């Protein structure tokens, strides 16, 4: 195919047109690897990125304390052995600046930047039924035409800032963790409010508390946090892994969560109290997300779950000195049905004299005024407010642009009652459009790097195949999509995941349909994708129709 960029050299914002084989939106880990793969297939591709640089999540989330919750040696690409051998991580869990440097290194190493348009936000994309091509429009006024259109826009890239009455009246500074200023924020000597106690809050609260004159934490739902036990990554540990990196990667691929520590074989209901305690303590001491794998039935049975939840509550009460504060911090929901947080000194922070926990479960923040926030008639005067209030996850970035498929059908309209996809990569009536880690794929329930790589490889292989065979239109069928969507729901319904108000369900966004979006089970998913590809991409119609 190899359409060329025939009309202009770059997205100059002066309304010119460009033609490519593929347009990719987003230059995070997904978009970057997609570009590399498409080039390898000999296709012309252009990546459009709203930010000023590569790295996606790690470009935007520069809040204090930001770091990965999957070990660095695993939260990295594996497609290039030379890359994974060369790169040296300094900590067990890398901090945001180091992950961003890694993304930048990848961009340099594979010479990616020359095909990425930065500061370019896609506002609209329209499929032309006559030519089987997409027209992608940007806020700058440029138009890009392409046979294939890939949304690599991230599951957690659309910030959720609550609409609190009076927010324009506040005279201090406001921030969202996912839109953090590049030159940092100095909280020294300031009275600061942090709203939200999910992963971003849990990571930033201990660091902000060290700087602020006083920190008020506004907590709606108490969270489960497990210690990271972060520290420097010893060169000998790193060398040992690198000597047999494939082994680590293979072990991770066999687990539901895509990282090396899978669930134990123990059932909380069958094991003795001593066995249960030993397993939980072992995982607690190791640190990180593997705690949720303490029992094989932890996310299947409420009584099994309660064993682990009680363990964490005991740990909280051990650490937090004020018993009333400790009780407020003790979560009551099912452990793991929201993503567990991985912390460094989170609970200890509440022993500081300059930190106040404000419970807003029953009394939400009623308004913002010039001086701060009001809760239950009480005013909290602050100089700065940090919204650690999360994201319109999984569908937010996909639905922000106006995407129109066959006969002008709007994606917003199609997904009005929740997203419907085939394998999380495609949706019927939107031919030649693909989503990386879209709803209906394991994505956010896994270490995302292997999930991203698997998607990018699968989608690009399909595009390469279509190109070789002269196929101009690739479209998921309604039947395949319906069957997949009900399978995704059925698997989730067999677990405790849908039992709390998580962003996996869209429950954090007022008015968003309550649908469990990710698919539970990475190895089963990969197997399914491979089987479908081997079966001639069953569930897709591949058509040779109009010419360019
Ligand atoms: P992103 O990195 O989100 O990149 C998407 C890009 O698309 C962004 O740069 C965005 O600007 C761009 N974009 C979106 N819409 C448009 C548009 N309309 N026009 C142009 N550009 C657009 N996952 C883990 O597995 N382990 C972790 O430890 C972990 N830690 C995380 C920490 C934080 C703070 C957050 C928010 C997420 C974390 N995640 C983690 C999930 C993380 O999002 C993924 O691991 C991964 O970085 C996603 O890469 P991506 O390329 O798919 O999306
Ligand atoms: P989040 O998990 O959705 O947490 C948002 C927090 O804000 C919750 O405590 C939520 O309360 C609260 N909140 C939302 N709206 C509110 C409102 N109107 N009033 C008061 N409180 C409100 O978002 P996040 O912390 O940014 O994390 C999102 C995901 O990103 C994580 O689950 C994880 O996958 C990823 N992440 C990972 C890391 C890491 O450790 N590597 C760090 C950050 C993010 P409710 O619970 O009551 O809704």
Coordinates of C-alpha atoms and ligand atoms in Angstrom, one line a residue:
X1 CA 0.0 0.0 0.0
X2 CA 2.5 2.5 1.2
X3 CA 0.7 5.8 0.9
X4 CA 3.1 8.7 1.1
X5 CA 2.9 11.9 3.0
X6 CA 2.5 13.7 -0.3
X7 CA 1.2 17.1 0.5
X8 CA 3.0 18.6 3.4
X9 CA 5.9 17.9 5.7
X10 CA 4.3 18.2 9.1
X11 CA 1.2 19.1 11.2
X12 CA 1.7 22.8 10.8
X13 CA -1.7 23.7 11.9
X14 CA -2.5 25.6 8.7
X15 CA -5.1 23.2 7.5
X16 CA -3.0 21.1 5.1
X17 CA -3.7 17.5 4.2
X18 CA -1.5 14.4 4.6
X19 CA -1.9 10.8 3.6
X20 CA -0.5 7.8 5.3
X21 CA -1.2 4.0 5.5
X22 CA -1.8 4.3 9.2
X23 CA -2.5 7.1 11.6
X24 CA -1.9 6.3 15.3
X25 CA -3.2 8.5 18.1
X26 CA -1.0 8.7 21.2
X27 CA 2.7 8.4 21.8
X28 CA 2.8 6.5 25.0
X29 CA 4.3 3.0 25.2
X30 CA 1.5 1.7 22.9
X31 CA 1.8 4.3 20.2
X32 CA 5.6 4.2 20.2
X33 CA 5.8 0.5 19.8
X34 CA 3.0 0.6 17.2
X35 CA 5.0 3.1 15.1
X36 CA 8.1 0.9 15.3
X37 CA 6.1 -2.2 14.2
X38 CA 4.3 -0.5 11.3
X39 CA 7.7 0.8 10.0
X40 CA 8.9 -2.8 10.1
X41 CA 6.0 -3.8 7.9
X42 CA 7.0 -1.1 5.3
X43 CA 4.0 1.0 6.0
X44 CA 3.9 4.8 6.3
X45 CA 2.6 5.9 9.6
X46 CA 2.1 9.1 11.5
X47 CA 1.6 9.4 15.3
X48 CA -0.5 12.3 16.6
X49 CA 0.2 13.2 20.2
X50 CA -1.5 15.9 22.3
X51 CA 1.5 16.2 24.7
X52 CA 4.8 17.8 24.0
X53 CA 6.8 14.6 24.2
X54 CA 6.7 10.8 24.3
X55 CA 5.8 8.7 27.3
X56 CA 2.0 9.2 27.7
X57 CA 1.2 8.4 31.3
X58 CA 4.8 9.2 32.3
X59 CA 4.8 12.5 30.4
X60 CA 1.7 13.7 32.2
X61 CA 1.8 12.3 35.7
X62 CA 4.7 14.2 37.2
X63 CA 3.2 14.5 40.7
X64 CA 5.5 14.0 43.7
X65 CA 5.9 10.3 44.5
X66 CA 4.8 9.0 41.1
X67 CA 6.3 5.7 40.3
X68 CA 5.3 2.3 38.9
X69 CA 3.6 -0.4 41.0
X70 CA 5.0 -3.2 38.9
X71 CA 8.7 -4.0 39.3
X72 CA 10.8 -2.0 36.9
X73 CA 12.4 -5.1 35.4
X74 CA 8.9 -6.1 34.3
X75 CA 7.4 -2.7 33.6
X76 CA 9.5 -2.4 30.4
X77 CA 9.4 -3.5 26.8
X78 CA 10.5 -7.0 25.9
X79 CA 10.3 -6.8 22.1
X80 CA 14.0 -5.9 21.8
X81 CA 16.4 -8.0 23.7
X82 CA 19.2 -5.5 23.1
X83 CA 17.1 -2.8 24.7
X84 CA 16.2 -4.8 27.8
X85 CA 19.8 -5.9 28.2
X86 CA 21.2 -2.4 27.8
X87 CA 18.8 -0.4 30.0
X88 CA 19.7 -0.2 33.7
X89 CA 17.0 0.5 36.3
X90 CA 18.0 2.2 39.5
X91 CA 15.2 1.1 41.8
X92 CA 12.9 -1.9 42.3
X93 CA 10.0 0.4 41.4
X94 CA 11.2 3.2 39.1
X95 CA 10.0 6.7 39.7
X96 CA 8.3 8.8 37.0
X97 CA 11.4 10.7 35.8
X98 CA 13.3 7.4 35.2
X99 CA 10.4 5.8 33.3
X100 CA 10.0 9.0 31.2
X101 CA 13.8 8.9 30.5
X102 CA 13.3 5.2 29.4
X103 CA 10.5 6.3 27.0
X104 CA 12.7 9.0 25.6
X105 CA 15.6 6.6 25.2
X106 CA 13.3 4.2 23.2
X107 CA 12.2 7.1 21.0
X108 CA 15.8 8.0 20.3
X109 CA 17.1 4.5 19.9
X110 CA 14.4 3.6 17.3
X111 CA 14.4 7.1 15.8
X112 CA 10.6 7.5 16.4
X113 CA 10.3 11.2 16.8
X114 CA 10.5 12.0 13.1
X115 CA 7.1 10.4 12.6
X116 CA 5.4 11.9 15.6
X117 CA 3.5 15.2 15.6
X118 CA 3.6 16.6 19.2
X119 CA 1.2 19.2 20.6
X120 CA -1.4 17.8 18.2
X121 CA -4.8 16.7 19.7
X122 CA -7.2 14.7 17.5
X123 CA -10.7 16.1 17.7
X124 CA -12.5 14.2 15.0
X125 CA -12.2 11.1 12.9
X126 CA -14.5 10.1 10.1
X127 CA -14.7 6.9 8.1
X128 CA -15.5 7.2 4.4
X129 CA -17.6 4.3 3.2
X130 CA -16.7 5.0 -0.4
X131 CA -12.9 4.8 -0.1
X132 CA -12.5 2.7 3.1
X133 CA -10.3 5.5 4.5
X134 CA -10.3 7.5 7.7
X135 CA -10.0 11.3 7.8
X136 CA -8.5 12.3 11.1
X137 CA -8.8 16.0 12.1
X138 CA -6.8 17.8 14.7
X139 CA -7.5 20.8 16.9
X140 CA -4.8 22.6 14.9
X141 CA -7.0 22.3 11.8
X142 CA -4.8 19.6 10.0
X143 CA -6.3 16.6 8.3
X144 CA -4.7 13.2 8.0
X145 CA -6.0 10.5 5.7
X146 CA -5.3 6.9 6.3
X147 CA -6.5 3.4 5.5
X148 CA -6.1 2.3 9.2
X149 CA -6.7 4.4 12.3
X150 CA -5.4 3.3 15.7
X151 CA -6.4 4.8 19.0
X152 CA -3.4 4.2 21.3
X153 CA -4.8 6.8 23.6
X154 CA -4.4 5.1 27.0
X155 CA -6.8 3.7 29.5
X156 CA -5.9 6.3 32.2
X157 CA -5.3 9.5 30.2
X158 CA -8.5 11.4 30.5
X159 CA -8.4 13.3 33.8
X160 CA -11.5 13.4 36.1
X161 CA -11.8 16.7 37.9
X162 CA -15.0 16.8 40.0
X163 CA -17.4 19.5 39.2
X164 CA -17.5 21.1 42.7
X165 CA -19.8 24.2 43.0
X166 CA -17.8 27.4 43.4
X167 CA -14.5 26.0 41.9
X168 CA -13.9 29.2 40.0
X169 CA -14.0 31.2 43.2
X170 CA -10.9 29.6 44.8
X171 CA -8.0 32.0 44.9
X172 CA -5.3 29.4 45.4
X173 CA -3.7 27.0 42.9
X174 CA -5.4 23.8 41.8
X175 CA -3.7 20.7 40.3
X176 CA -4.7 17.3 38.9
X177 CA -2.1 14.6 39.4
X178 CA -2.4 13.6 35.8
X179 CA -1.8 17.1 34.5
X180 CA 1.1 18.0 36.7
X181 CA 3.2 21.2 35.8
X182 CA 6.5 20.3 34.2
X183 CA 8.6 22.5 36.5
X184 CA 7.1 20.9 39.6
X185 CA 5.3 22.5 42.5
X186 CA 6.9 23.8 45.8
X187 CA 4.4 23.1 48.6
X188 CA 6.8 24.4 51.3
X189 CA 5.1 26.5 53.8
X190 CA 1.7 26.0 52.2
X191 CA -1.6 24.6 53.5
X192 CA -2.5 22.0 51.0
X193 CA -5.6 19.9 50.3
X194 CA -5.4 16.5 48.6
X195 CA -8.8 15.2 47.4
X196 CA -8.7 11.4 46.6
X197 CA -7.0 8.4 48.1
X198 CA -6.5 6.1 45.2
X199 CA -3.0 5.1 43.9
X200 CA -2.1 8.7 42.9
X201 CA -3.2 10.1 46.3
X202 CA -1.5 7.3 48.2
X203 CA 1.8 8.0 46.3
X204 CA 1.7 11.8 46.6
X205 CA 0.3 12.3 50.1
X206 CA 3.5 11.2 52.0
X207 CA 5.7 13.4 49.8
X208 CA 3.4 16.4 49.9
X209 CA 3.1 16.0 53.7
X210 CA 6.9 16.4 54.1
X211 CA 6.7 19.8 52.4
X212 CA 3.4 21.3 53.4
X213 CA 2.9 23.4 56.4
X214 CA -0.4 21.5 56.8
X215 CA -2.0 18.8 54.7
X216 CA -5.7 18.0 54.7
X217 CA -6.5 14.7 53.0
X218 CA -10.2 14.5 51.9
X219 CA -11.1 10.8 51.8
X220 CA -14.3 9.5 50.3
X221 CA -13.5 5.8 50.3
X222 CA -10.7 4.3 52.3
X223 CA -8.3 2.3 50.2
X224 CA -6.3 -0.9 50.6
X225 CA -2.5 -0.2 50.3
X226 CA 0.3 -2.7 50.5
X227 CA 3.9 -1.6 51.1
X228 CA 6.2 -1.4 48.1
X229 CA 9.4 -2.1 50.0
X230 CA 11.0 -0.1 47.3
X231 CA 14.8 0.4 47.2
X232 CA 17.8 0.4 45.0
X233 CA 17.9 -2.4 42.5
X234 CA 21.2 -4.2 43.1
X235 CA 23.3 -4.8 40.0
X236 CA 23.7 -8.5 40.8
X237 CA 19.9 -8.9 41.0
X238 CA 19.5 -7.1 37.7
X239 CA 22.3 -9.2 36.1
X240 CA 20.7 -12.4 37.3
X241 CA 17.4 -11.5 35.7
X242 CA 19.1 -10.3 32.5
X243 CA 21.0 -13.6 32.2
X244 CA 17.7 -15.3 31.7
X245 CA 15.2 -12.5 31.0
X246 CA 13.0 -14.7 28.8
X247 CA 12.3 -17.0 31.8
X248 CA 10.9 -14.0 33.8
X249 CA 8.9 -12.8 30.8
X250 CA 7.5 -16.3 30.2
X251 CA 6.5 -16.8 33.8
X252 CA 4.7 -13.4 33.8
X253 CA 2.8 -14.3 30.6
X254 CA 1.3 -17.4 32.3
X255 CA -0.3 -15.3 35.1
X256 CA -3.7 -13.6 35.0
X257 CA -2.1 -10.3 35.9
X258 CA 0.9 -10.5 33.5
X259 CA 3.5 -10.2 36.1
X260 CA 5.8 -12.8 37.7
X261 CA 4.0 -13.3 41.0
X262 CA 0.8 -15.3 40.3
X263 CA -1.8 -16.3 42.8
X264 CA -1.0 -19.0 45.4
X265 CA -2.7 -22.4 45.3
X266 CA -4.1 -21.9 48.8
X267 CA -7.8 -21.5 49.4
X268 CA -8.5 -19.1 52.3
X269 CA -11.5 -21.3 53.1
X270 CA -9.6 -24.6 53.2
X271 CA -6.2 -23.5 54.7
X272 CA -5.6 -23.3 58.4
X273 CA -5.4 -19.9 60.1
X274 CA -1.6 -20.4 60.4
X275 CA -1.2 -21.2 56.8
X276 CA -3.3 -18.2 55.8
X277 CA -1.3 -15.9 58.0
X278 CA 2.0 -17.2 56.8
X279 CA 1.0 -16.7 53.1
X280 CA -0.3 -13.2 53.7
X281 CA 2.7 -12.2 55.8
X282 CA 5.1 -13.6 53.1
X283 CA 3.4 -11.5 50.4
X284 CA 3.2 -8.4 52.6
X285 CA 6.9 -8.7 53.4
X286 CA 7.7 -9.1 49.7
X287 CA 5.7 -6.0 49.0
X288 CA 3.6 -5.0 46.0
X289 CA 0.5 -6.2 44.2
X290 CA 1.2 -9.9 44.7
X291 CA -0.7 -9.6 48.0
X292 CA -4.0 -9.8 46.1
X293 CA -2.8 -13.3 45.0
X294 CA -2.6 -14.5 48.6
X295 CA -5.4 -17.0 48.0
X296 CA -6.7 -18.5 44.8
X297 CA -10.3 -17.7 45.9
X298 CA -9.5 -14.2 47.2
X299 CA -11.4 -12.5 44.3
X300 CA -14.0 -15.3 44.0
X301 CA -15.5 -15.7 47.5
X302 CA -16.5 -12.9 49.9
X303 CA -15.4 -14.9 53.0
X304 CA -12.0 -15.7 51.5
X305 CA -11.7 -12.0 50.7
X306 CA -12.6 -11.0 54.2
X307 CA -9.6 -12.9 55.5
X308 CA -7.2 -10.8 53.5
X309 CA -9.1 -7.6 54.2
X310 CA -8.9 -8.2 57.9
X311 CA -5.2 -8.7 57.7
X312 CA -4.7 -5.3 56.0
X313 CA -7.0 -3.6 58.6
X314 CA -4.8 -5.1 61.4
X315 CA -1.7 -3.7 59.7
X316 CA -3.3 -0.3 59.5
X317 CA -4.3 -0.3 63.2
X318 CA -0.7 -1.4 64.0
X319 CA 0.8 1.6 62.2
X320 CA -1.7 4.5 62.8
X321 CA -1.5 5.7 66.4
X322 CA -4.8 7.6 66.6
X323 CA -7.4 4.9 66.8
X324 CA -10.2 7.1 65.3
X325 CA -8.0 8.0 62.3
X326 CA -7.0 4.3 62.0
X327 CA -10.7 3.3 61.8
X328 CA -11.4 5.9 59.2
X329 CA -8.5 4.5 57.1
X330 CA -9.7 1.0 57.4
X331 CA -11.4 0.0 54.1
X332 CA -14.7 -1.8 54.3
X333 CA -15.0 -2.8 50.6
X334 CA -13.9 -6.0 49.0
X335 CA -10.1 -6.1 48.7
X336 CA -8.9 -6.0 45.1
X337 CA -12.2 -5.1 43.5
X338 CA -10.6 -1.6 43.1
X339 CA -7.0 -1.7 42.1
X340 CA -4.9 -2.2 45.3
X341 CA -2.5 0.7 46.0
X342 CA 1.2 0.1 46.5
X343 CA 2.6 2.6 49.0
X344 CA 5.7 4.0 50.6
X345 CA 4.9 5.4 54.0
X346 CA 1.3 6.1 53.3
X347 CA -0.3 5.0 56.6
X348 CA 2.7 6.4 58.6
X349 CA 1.9 9.8 57.2
X350 CA -1.2 10.0 59.4
X351 CA 1.0 10.0 62.5
X352 CA 2.4 13.4 61.5
X353 CA 1.2 16.5 63.4
X354 CA 0.8 18.4 60.1
X355 CA -1.7 15.9 58.5
X356 CA -5.4 15.9 59.0
X357 CA -7.7 13.2 57.5
X358 CA -11.1 14.6 56.6
X359 CA -13.8 12.0 56.1
X360 CA -16.1 13.0 53.3
X361 CA -17.9 9.7 52.8
X362 CA -21.3 10.9 54.1
X363 CA -20.6 14.6 53.7
X364 CA -19.1 15.4 50.3
X365 CA -17.2 18.6 49.6
X366 CA -20.2 20.9 49.3
X367 CA -18.4 23.8 47.6
X368 CA -15.2 25.6 47.0
X369 CA -14.9 29.3 48.0
X370 CA -12.1 31.9 47.7
X371 CA -10.3 30.4 50.7
X372 CA -10.7 26.7 50.3
X373 CA -13.2 23.9 50.6
X374 CA -16.4 23.4 52.6
X375 CA -17.5 20.1 54.2
X376 CA -20.5 19.8 56.4
X377 CA -20.6 23.5 57.0
X378 CA -16.9 23.7 58.0
X379 CA -14.4 25.7 56.0
X380 CA -10.9 24.3 55.3
X381 CA -8.7 27.2 54.3
X382 CA -5.9 26.1 52.0
X383 CA -3.4 27.6 49.6
X384 CA -3.5 24.8 47.1
X385 CA -5.8 21.9 46.1
X386 CA -4.5 18.7 44.5
X387 CA -7.1 16.6 42.8
X388 CA -6.0 13.0 42.9
X389 CA -9.4 12.1 41.6
X390 CA -8.4 9.7 38.9
X391 CA -9.6 9.3 35.3
X392 CA -12.5 8.7 33.0
X393 CA -10.9 5.3 32.5
X394 CA -10.8 3.1 29.5
X395 CA -13.4 4.9 27.4
X396 CA -12.7 8.5 28.3
X397 CA -10.0 9.2 25.8
X398 CA -11.8 7.1 23.1
X399 CA -14.9 9.1 23.4
X400 CA -13.5 12.6 23.7
X401 CA -12.9 13.0 19.9
X402 CA -15.9 12.8 17.7
X403 CA -15.3 9.4 16.0
X404 CA -17.7 8.5 13.2
X405 CA -17.8 5.1 11.6
X406 CA -20.0 3.7 8.9
X407 CA -22.8 6.0 7.7
X408 CA -21.7 8.6 10.1
X409 CA -22.4 6.5 13.2
X410 CA -21.0 8.2 16.3
X411 CA -18.9 6.0 18.7
X412 CA -20.5 7.9 21.6
X413 CA -23.9 6.8 20.4
X414 CA -22.9 3.2 19.8
X415 CA -21.3 3.0 23.3
X416 CA -24.1 5.0 25.0
X417 CA -24.9 2.0 27.3
X418 CA -21.3 1.0 27.7
X419 CA -18.5 -0.1 25.4
X420 CA -18.9 -3.1 23.0
X421 CA -15.9 -4.5 21.3
X422 CA -14.5 -7.6 19.8
X423 CA -11.4 -8.6 21.8
X424 CA -11.0 -5.0 23.0
X425 CA -9.3 -4.2 19.7
X426 CA -12.2 -3.4 17.3
X427 CA -15.9 -2.5 17.3
X428 CA -18.4 -3.2 14.6
X429 CA -19.4 -0.4 12.2
X430 CA -16.0 1.2 12.7
X431 CA -14.0 -0.6 10.0
X432 CA -10.2 -0.3 9.9
X433 CA -10.2 1.3 13.4
X434 CA -8.3 -0.5 16.2
X435 CA -7.9 0.3 19.9
X436 CA -4.8 -0.7 21.9
X437 CA -5.8 -2.1 25.3
X438 CA -9.4 -1.1 24.7
X439 CA -12.3 -2.1 26.9
X440 CA -12.9 -5.8 26.6
X441 CA -9.2 -6.6 26.8
X442 CA -7.2 -7.5 30.0
X443 CA -5.3 -4.2 29.9
X444 CA -5.6 -2.5 33.3
X445 CA -5.8 -5.8 35.2
X446 CA -2.3 -6.7 34.0
X447 CA 1.2 -5.4 34.0
X448 CA 0.3 -3.1 31.0
X449 CA 3.6 -3.4 29.1
X450 CA 3.1 -7.0 28.0
X451 CA -0.5 -6.3 27.3
X452 CA 0.4 -3.4 25.1
X453 CA 3.0 -5.4 23.3
X454 CA 0.6 -8.3 22.7
X455 CA -2.0 -5.9 21.3
X456 CA 0.4 -4.0 19.1
X457 CA 1.8 -7.2 17.6
X458 CA -1.6 -8.7 17.0
X459 CA -3.1 -5.5 15.4
X460 CA -0.1 -4.8 13.3
X461 CA 0.1 -8.4 12.1
X462 CA -3.5 -8.1 11.0
X463 CA -2.9 -4.9 9.2
X464 CA 0.2 -6.3 7.5
X465 CA -1.8 -9.4 6.5
X466 CA -4.6 -7.1 5.1
X467 CA -2.0 -5.1 3.2
X468 CA -0.4 -8.2 1.6
X469 CA -3.8 -9.6 0.5
X470 CA -5.1 -6.3 -0.9
X471 CA -7.8 -6.1 1.7
X472 CA -9.0 -2.6 2.1
X473 CA -11.6 -3.1 4.8
X474 CA -11.3 -5.0 8.1
X475 CA -14.4 -5.0 10.2
X476 CA -15.5 -6.9 13.3
X477 CA -19.0 -8.4 13.0
X478 CA -21.8 -7.6 15.3
X479 CA -22.2 -11.3 16.1
X480 CA -18.5 -11.7 17.2
X481 CA -18.7 -8.5 19.2
X482 CA -21.9 -9.6 21.0
X483 CA -20.5 -12.9 21.9
X484 CA -17.2 -11.4 23.2
X485 CA -19.0 -8.7 25.2
X486 CA -21.2 -11.3 26.9
X487 CA -18.2 -13.5 27.6
X488 CA -16.3 -10.5 29.2
X489 CA -19.4 -9.8 31.4
X490 CA -19.9 -13.5 32.3
X491 CA -16.3 -13.9 33.4
X492 CA -16.5 -10.7 35.6
X493 CA -19.8 -11.8 37.1
X494 CA -18.1 -15.0 38.3
X495 CA -15.8 -12.9 40.5
X496 CA -16.1 -10.2 43.2
X497 CA -14.8 -7.5 40.8
X498 CA -18.2 -6.0 40.1
X499 CA -19.0 -5.7 43.8
X500 CA -17.7 -2.2 44.5
X501 CA -17.8 1.2 42.8
X502 CA -14.5 1.1 40.9
X503 CA -13.3 2.8 37.8
X504 CA -13.2 -0.6 36.2
X505 CA -17.0 -0.3 36.2
X506 CA -17.1 3.4 35.3
X507 CA -18.6 4.0 38.8
X508 CA -16.3 7.0 39.5
X509 CA -17.8 9.1 36.7
X510 CA -21.3 10.5 37.3
X511 CA -23.7 9.2 34.7
X512 CA -21.3 6.7 33.1
X513 CA -22.9 3.3 32.4
X514 CA -22.0 0.7 34.9
X515 CA -20.3 -2.0 32.8
X516 CA -17.2 -4.0 33.9
X517 CA -14.8 -3.0 31.2
X518 CA -11.6 -5.1 31.4
X519 CA -11.4 -8.8 30.6
X520 CA -10.2 -11.0 33.4
X521 CA -7.5 -13.5 32.3
X522 CA -4.4 -12.6 30.4
X523 CA -3.2 -16.1 29.3
X524 CA -6.7 -17.1 28.2
X525 CA -7.0 -13.9 26.2
X526 CA -3.7 -14.3 24.4
X527 CA -4.6 -17.9 23.5
X528 CA -8.0 -16.7 22.2
X529 CA -6.4 -13.9 20.1
X530 CA -3.9 -16.4 18.6
X531 CA -6.6 -18.9 17.8
X532 CA -8.7 -16.3 16.1
X533 CA -5.8 -15.1 14.0
X534 CA -4.9 -18.7 13.0
X535 CA -8.5 -19.2 12.0
X536 CA -8.3 -16.4 9.4
X537 CA -9.3 -13.7 11.8
X538 CA -12.6 -15.3 12.7
X539 CA -15.2 -12.7 13.7
X540 CA -13.8 -10.1 11.3
X541 CA -14.9 -9.5 7.7
X542 CA -11.8 -8.8 5.5
X543 CA -13.0 -7.3 2.2
X544 CA -11.3 -6.1 -1.0
X545 CA -13.5 -3.3 -2.2
X546 CA -12.9 0.2 -3.3
X547 CA -9.5 1.3 -4.5
X548 CA -7.7 4.3 -3.0
Ligands
LIG1 P1 -0.8 6.5 27.7 O1 0.5 6.3 28.3 O2 -1.9 7.0 28.5 O3 -0.6 7.3 26.4 C1 -1.7 7.8 25.6 C2 -1.3 9.0 24.9 O4 -2.4 9.4 24.0 C3 -1.1 10.2 25.9 O5 0.2 10.8 25.7 C4 -2.2 11.2 25.4 O6 -1.7 12.6 25.5 C5 -2.5 10.8 24.0 N1 -3.8 11.2 23.6 C6 -5.0 10.8 24.2 N2 -6.0 11.3 23.5 C7 -5.5 12.0 22.5 C8 -6.0 12.8 21.4 N3 -7.4 12.9 21.2 N4 -5.2 13.3 20.5 C9 -3.9 13.1 20.6 N5 -3.3 12.5 21.6 C10 -4.1 11.9 22.5 N6 0.4 0.4 34.5 C11 1.2 -0.7 35.0 O7 1.1 -1.8 34.4 N7 2.0 -0.5 36.0 C12 2.2 0.6 36.6 O8 3.0 0.7 37.6 C13 1.4 1.7 36.3 N8 1.5 2.9 36.9 C14 0.7 3.9 36.5 C15 0.8 5.2 37.2 C16 0.0 6.2 36.8 C17 0.1 7.5 37.6 C18 -1.0 6.0 35.8 C19 -2.0 7.2 35.5 C20 -1.1 4.8 35.2 C21 -0.3 3.8 35.5 N9 -0.3 2.6 34.8 C22 0.5 1.5 35.2 C23 -1.1 2.5 33.6 C24 -0.4 3.2 32.4 O9 -1.3 4.0 31.9 C25 0.1 2.1 31.4 O10 1.0 1.3 32.0 C26 0.8 2.7 30.1 O11 1.7 3.7 30.4 C27 -0.2 3.1 29.1 O12 0.4 3.4 27.9 P2 -0.4 3.8 26.6 O13 0.5 4.2 25.6 O14 -1.4 2.8 26.4 O15 -1.3 5.1 27.1
LIG2 P1 -8.6 6.5 41.4 O1 -8.0 5.2 41.8 O2 -9.8 6.5 40.6 O3 -8.7 7.3 42.8 C1 -9.4 8.5 42.8 C2 -9.7 8.9 44.2 O4 -10.4 10.2 44.2 C3 -10.6 8.0 44.9 O5 -10.2 7.9 46.3 C4 -12.0 8.6 44.8 O6 -12.9 8.2 45.7 C5 -11.6 10.0 44.9 N1 -12.6 10.9 44.2 C6 -13.0 10.9 42.9 N2 -13.9 11.8 42.7 C7 -14.2 12.4 43.9 C8 -15.0 13.4 44.4 N3 -15.9 14.0 43.5 N4 -15.0 13.8 45.7 C9 -14.1 13.2 46.5 N5 -13.3 12.2 46.2 C10 -13.3 11.8 44.9 O7 -7.5 7.4 40.6 P2 -5.9 7.3 40.7 O8 -5.5 7.3 42.1 O9 -5.4 8.4 39.8 O10 -5.5 5.9 40.1 C11 -6.1 5.5 38.9 C12 -5.4 4.3 38.4 O11 -4.1 4.7 37.8 C13 -4.9 3.3 39.5 O12 -5.9 2.5 39.9 C14 -3.8 2.6 38.8 O13 -4.2 1.7 37.9 C15 -3.1 3.7 38.1 N6 -2.1 4.4 38.9 C16 -1.1 3.6 39.3 C17 -0.1 4.1 40.2 C18 1.0 3.3 40.6 O14 1.1 3.0 41.8 N7 1.9 3.0 39.8 C19 -0.2 5.4 40.6 C20 -1.3 6.2 40.2 C21 -2.3 5.6 39.3 P3 -13.8 6.9 45.5 O15 -12.9 5.7 45.7 O16 -14.9 7.1 46.5 O17 -14.4 7.0 44.1

